[in-house]
Amino acid sequence: MKRIAVYCGSATPADPTYIECARLVGRTLAERGIGVVYGGGRLGLMGAVADSALAAGGEVIGVIPQALVDAEVAHRGLTSLETVSTMHERKQRFTDLSDAFLTLPGGTGTMDELWEAMSWSQIGYHSNPVGLLNWQGFYDPLVSFVDRMADVGFLRPQHRDILIVDGDLNRLVERMDAYQPHVPITRMAREAL
């Protein structure tokens, strides 16, 4: 993996452990020689990931919609900052620029990015690993929900492992690096004919 798209919140929660998580991710990816592609913001977890990766000598590419540049939340000290018109363009650029996706704690925007990475993988728009850092159990309810989707039958058994979940960053990155792409729905449909 040369570059990982990192999805995380732009908020700064009161509990400092979330900023610590973001700093750990930025530093660890840079030390492993993995570039960071992220939302281009300077605030919250986003800014902490970028700043720690840059401080460790890493490449950091931000992709940010013009509306957020206008709101003065863009990080101006990155390796590269791309400005796009829409959130859809932003997510497409994440996919174009990255070899994998890594989700940290975050809110609705983070969830939007995670679900799109998963659904695009399921359909076959990309075959990159989708990792979820379950930092201190933050995503336990979400992991239970994904299991529930699989148990009920809304998530095919062959697609349950699209989402690679781990609470340990180094182990998660290793598992993502070893990921073997699944058979996407589009190919399953062709093979069934």
Tab-separated table of C-alpha atoms in Angstrom:
chain	number	residue	atom	x	y	z
A	1	MET	CA	0.000	0.000	0.000
A	2	LYS	CA	1.544	3.276	-1.115
A	3	ARG	CA	-1.299	5.553	0.003
A	4	ILE	CA	-4.236	5.137	2.351
A	5	ALA	CA	-7.329	7.328	2.377
A	6	VAL	CA	-7.956	8.172	6.025
A	7	TYR	CA	-11.527	8.961	7.017
A	8	CYS	CA	-12.025	10.715	10.353
A	9	GLY	CA	-13.833	13.538	12.084
A	10	SER	CA	-13.059	17.217	11.783
A	11	ALA	CA	-14.260	17.683	15.373
A	12	THR	CA	-12.066	17.743	18.464
A	13	PRO	CA	-13.882	15.706	21.134
A	14	ALA	CA	-13.359	16.593	24.798
A	15	ASP	CA	-11.699	13.222	25.395
A	16	PRO	CA	-8.071	13.655	24.215
A	17	THR	CA	-7.739	9.962	23.336
A	18	TYR	CA	-9.316	10.598	19.925
A	19	ILE	CA	-6.713	13.194	18.964
A	20	GLU	CA	-4.042	10.784	20.269
A	21	CYS	CA	-5.491	8.135	17.943
A	22	ALA	CA	-5.292	10.482	14.957
A	23	ARG	CA	-1.712	11.462	15.765
A	24	LEU	CA	-0.735	7.805	16.099
A	25	VAL	CA	-2.266	7.005	12.715
A	26	GLY	CA	-0.522	9.871	10.912
A	27	ARG	CA	2.848	9.118	12.477
A	28	THR	CA	2.580	5.340	11.977
A	29	LEU	CA	1.604	5.574	8.316
A	30	ALA	CA	4.447	8.023	7.628
A	31	GLU	CA	6.953	5.787	9.431
A	32	ARG	CA	5.782	2.859	7.293
A	33	GLY	CA	6.293	4.932	4.133
A	34	ILE	CA	2.555	5.068	3.427
A	35	GLY	CA	1.151	8.356	2.154
A	36	VAL	CA	-2.027	9.833	3.607
A	37	VAL	CA	-4.951	10.993	1.492
A	38	TYR	CA	-7.590	12.753	3.558
A	39	GLY	CA	-10.226	15.477	3.582
A	40	GLY	CA	-7.802	18.411	3.525
A	41	GLY	CA	-8.947	20.041	6.754
A	42	ARG	CA	-6.793	21.588	9.462
A	43	LEU	CA	-9.215	20.977	12.343
A	44	GLY	CA	-9.948	18.075	14.677
A	45	LEU	CA	-8.809	14.555	13.976
A	46	MET	CA	-8.224	15.469	10.330
A	47	GLY	CA	-5.669	18.102	11.234
A	48	ALA	CA	-4.028	15.836	13.810
A	49	VAL	CA	-3.552	13.031	11.253
A	50	ALA	CA	-2.073	15.441	8.715
A	51	ASP	CA	0.202	17.275	11.141
A	52	SER	CA	1.630	14.103	12.685
A	53	ALA	CA	2.224	12.477	9.285
A	54	LEU	CA	3.980	15.620	8.032
A	55	ALA	CA	6.076	15.865	11.208
A	56	ALA	CA	7.210	12.291	10.619
A	57	GLY	CA	8.255	13.127	7.044
A	58	GLY	CA	5.227	11.609	5.326
A	59	GLU	CA	3.343	12.562	2.194
A	60	VAL	CA	-0.078	14.098	2.876
A	61	ILE	CA	-2.555	14.842	0.097
A	62	GLY	CA	-5.707	16.739	0.999
A	63	VAL	CA	-8.852	16.737	-1.117
A	64	ILE	CA	-11.332	19.415	-0.105
A	65	PRO	CA	-14.480	20.941	-1.609
A	66	GLN	CA	-14.291	24.635	-2.491
A	67	ALA	CA	-17.046	25.425	0.032
A	68	LEU	CA	-14.786	24.241	2.864
A	69	VAL	CA	-11.843	26.214	1.479
A	70	ASP	CA	-14.124	29.269	1.497
A	71	ALA	CA	-15.001	28.501	5.146
A	72	GLU	CA	-11.257	28.704	5.895
A	73	VAL	CA	-10.838	25.172	7.211
A	74	ALA	CA	-8.303	24.005	4.588
A	75	HIS	CA	-4.857	22.884	5.739
A	76	ARG	CA	-2.330	25.017	3.832
A	77	GLY	CA	0.830	23.123	4.811
A	78	LEU	CA	0.263	19.816	3.018
A	79	THR	CA	2.346	18.038	0.419
A	80	SER	CA	-0.536	18.704	-1.948
A	81	LEU	CA	-4.041	20.173	-1.608
A	82	GLU	CA	-6.630	19.490	-4.305
A	83	THR	CA	-9.791	21.558	-4.449
A	84	VAL	CA	-12.912	19.942	-5.922
A	85	SER	CA	-16.470	21.175	-6.467
A	86	THR	CA	-18.509	18.498	-4.661
A	87	MET	CA	-18.329	15.846	-1.974
A	88	HIS	CA	-18.902	13.223	-4.681
A	89	GLU	CA	-15.800	14.412	-6.525
A	90	ARG	CA	-13.889	14.357	-3.246
A	91	LYS	CA	-14.748	10.711	-2.573
A	92	GLN	CA	-13.909	9.744	-6.140
A	93	ARG	CA	-10.481	11.374	-5.746
A	94	PHE	CA	-9.940	9.449	-2.497
A	95	THR	CA	-10.557	6.255	-4.476
A	96	ASP	CA	-8.382	7.365	-7.411
A	97	LEU	CA	-5.425	8.340	-5.216
A	98	SER	CA	-5.461	5.512	-2.659
A	99	ASP	CA	-4.680	1.817	-2.355
A	100	ALA	CA	-6.791	1.357	0.782
A	101	PHE	CA	-9.268	3.076	3.110
A	102	LEU	CA	-8.864	3.486	6.866
A	103	THR	CA	-11.664	4.823	9.046
A	104	LEU	CA	-10.996	6.370	12.459
A	105	PRO	CA	-13.612	7.663	14.890
A	106	GLY	CA	-15.834	10.324	13.383
A	107	GLY	CA	-19.378	11.444	12.704
A	108	THR	CA	-21.828	11.402	9.815
A	109	GLY	CA	-19.322	12.489	7.153
A	110	THR	CA	-16.947	9.752	8.245
A	111	MET	CA	-19.770	7.207	8.103
A	112	ASP	CA	-20.740	8.399	4.630
A	113	GLU	CA	-17.181	7.804	3.429
A	114	LEU	CA	-16.939	4.385	5.096
A	115	TRP	CA	-20.248	3.121	3.715
A	116	GLU	CA	-19.390	4.314	0.221
A	117	ALA	CA	-15.984	2.594	0.331
A	118	MET	CA	-17.700	-0.618	1.436
A	119	SER	CA	-20.517	-0.451	-1.114
A	120	TRP	CA	-18.161	0.433	-3.970
A	121	SER	CA	-16.040	-2.571	-3.010
A	122	GLN	CA	-19.075	-4.838	-2.897
A	123	ILE	CA	-20.156	-3.679	-6.367
A	124	GLY	CA	-16.639	-3.917	-7.775
A	125	TYR	CA	-15.796	-0.237	-8.349
A	126	HIS	CA	-12.561	-0.892	-6.465
A	127	SER	CA	-10.834	-3.880	-4.875
A	128	ASN	CA	-8.979	-2.022	-2.118
A	129	PRO	CA	-9.079	-3.039	1.545
A	130	VAL	CA	-11.457	-1.150	3.822
A	131	GLY	CA	-10.173	-0.925	7.390
A	132	LEU	CA	-11.969	0.226	10.522
A	133	LEU	CA	-9.833	1.198	13.499
A	134	ASN	CA	-12.053	0.289	16.434
A	135	TRP	CA	-10.221	2.653	18.778
A	136	GLN	CA	-11.058	1.753	22.389
A	137	GLY	CA	-14.266	0.043	21.223
A	138	PHE	CA	-15.694	3.204	19.626
A	139	TYR	CA	-17.176	1.184	16.765
A	140	ASP	CA	-18.452	-1.824	18.743
A	141	PRO	CA	-22.122	-0.942	17.997
A	142	LEU	CA	-21.335	-0.472	14.294
A	143	VAL	CA	-19.519	-3.814	14.108
A	144	SER	CA	-22.551	-5.452	15.750
A	145	PHE	CA	-24.777	-3.786	13.152
A	146	VAL	CA	-22.643	-5.081	10.274
A	147	ASP	CA	-22.848	-8.560	11.807
A	148	ARG	CA	-26.632	-8.139	12.055
A	149	MET	CA	-26.849	-7.189	8.350
A	150	ALA	CA	-24.925	-10.369	7.530
A	151	ASP	CA	-27.006	-12.544	9.884
A	152	VAL	CA	-30.287	-11.307	8.381
A	153	GLY	CA	-29.025	-11.661	4.800
A	154	PHE	CA	-28.615	-8.054	3.687
A	155	LEU	CA	-24.848	-8.547	3.469
A	156	ARG	CA	-23.709	-11.595	1.521
A	157	PRO	CA	-21.397	-13.972	3.414
A	158	GLN	CA	-18.699	-13.495	0.767
A	159	HIS	CA	-18.808	-9.732	1.421
A	160	ARG	CA	-18.797	-9.747	5.234
A	161	ASP	CA	-15.007	-9.549	5.293
A	162	ILE	CA	-14.836	-6.430	3.127
A	163	LEU	CA	-14.717	-4.502	6.396
A	164	ILE	CA	-11.487	-5.317	8.234
A	165	VAL	CA	-11.906	-4.390	11.889
A	166	ASP	CA	-9.204	-4.193	14.545
A	167	GLY	CA	-8.506	-2.134	17.632
A	168	ASP	CA	-4.736	-2.303	17.116
A	169	LEU	CA	-3.426	-0.003	14.382
A	170	ASN	CA	-0.327	-1.991	13.405
A	171	ARG	CA	-2.238	-5.250	13.239
A	172	LEU	CA	-4.994	-3.575	11.212
A	173	VAL	CA	-2.511	-2.170	8.669
A	174	GLU	CA	-0.902	-5.622	8.330
A	175	ARG	CA	-4.303	-7.238	7.791
A	176	MET	CA	-5.211	-4.595	5.222
A	177	ASP	CA	-1.918	-5.176	3.419
A	178	ALA	CA	-2.663	-8.929	3.269
A	179	TYR	CA	-6.254	-8.425	2.030
A	180	GLN	CA	-7.359	-10.665	-0.820
A	181	PRO	CA	-10.135	-9.063	-2.890
A	182	HIS	CA	-13.509	-10.789	-2.844
A	183	VAL	CA	-15.763	-11.520	-5.803
A	184	PRO	CA	-17.859	-8.387	-6.457
A	185	ILE	CA	-21.614	-8.549	-7.010
A	186	THR	CA	-21.228	-7.651	-10.692
A	187	ARG	CA	-19.001	-10.661	-11.346
A	188	MET	CA	-21.207	-12.926	-9.228
A	189	ALA	CA	-24.171	-11.962	-11.426
A	190	ARG	CA	-22.231	-12.663	-14.650
A	191	GLU	CA	-21.047	-16.050	-13.367
A	192	ALA	CA	-24.614	-17.011	-12.414
A	193	LEU	CA	-25.819	-16.594	-16.028
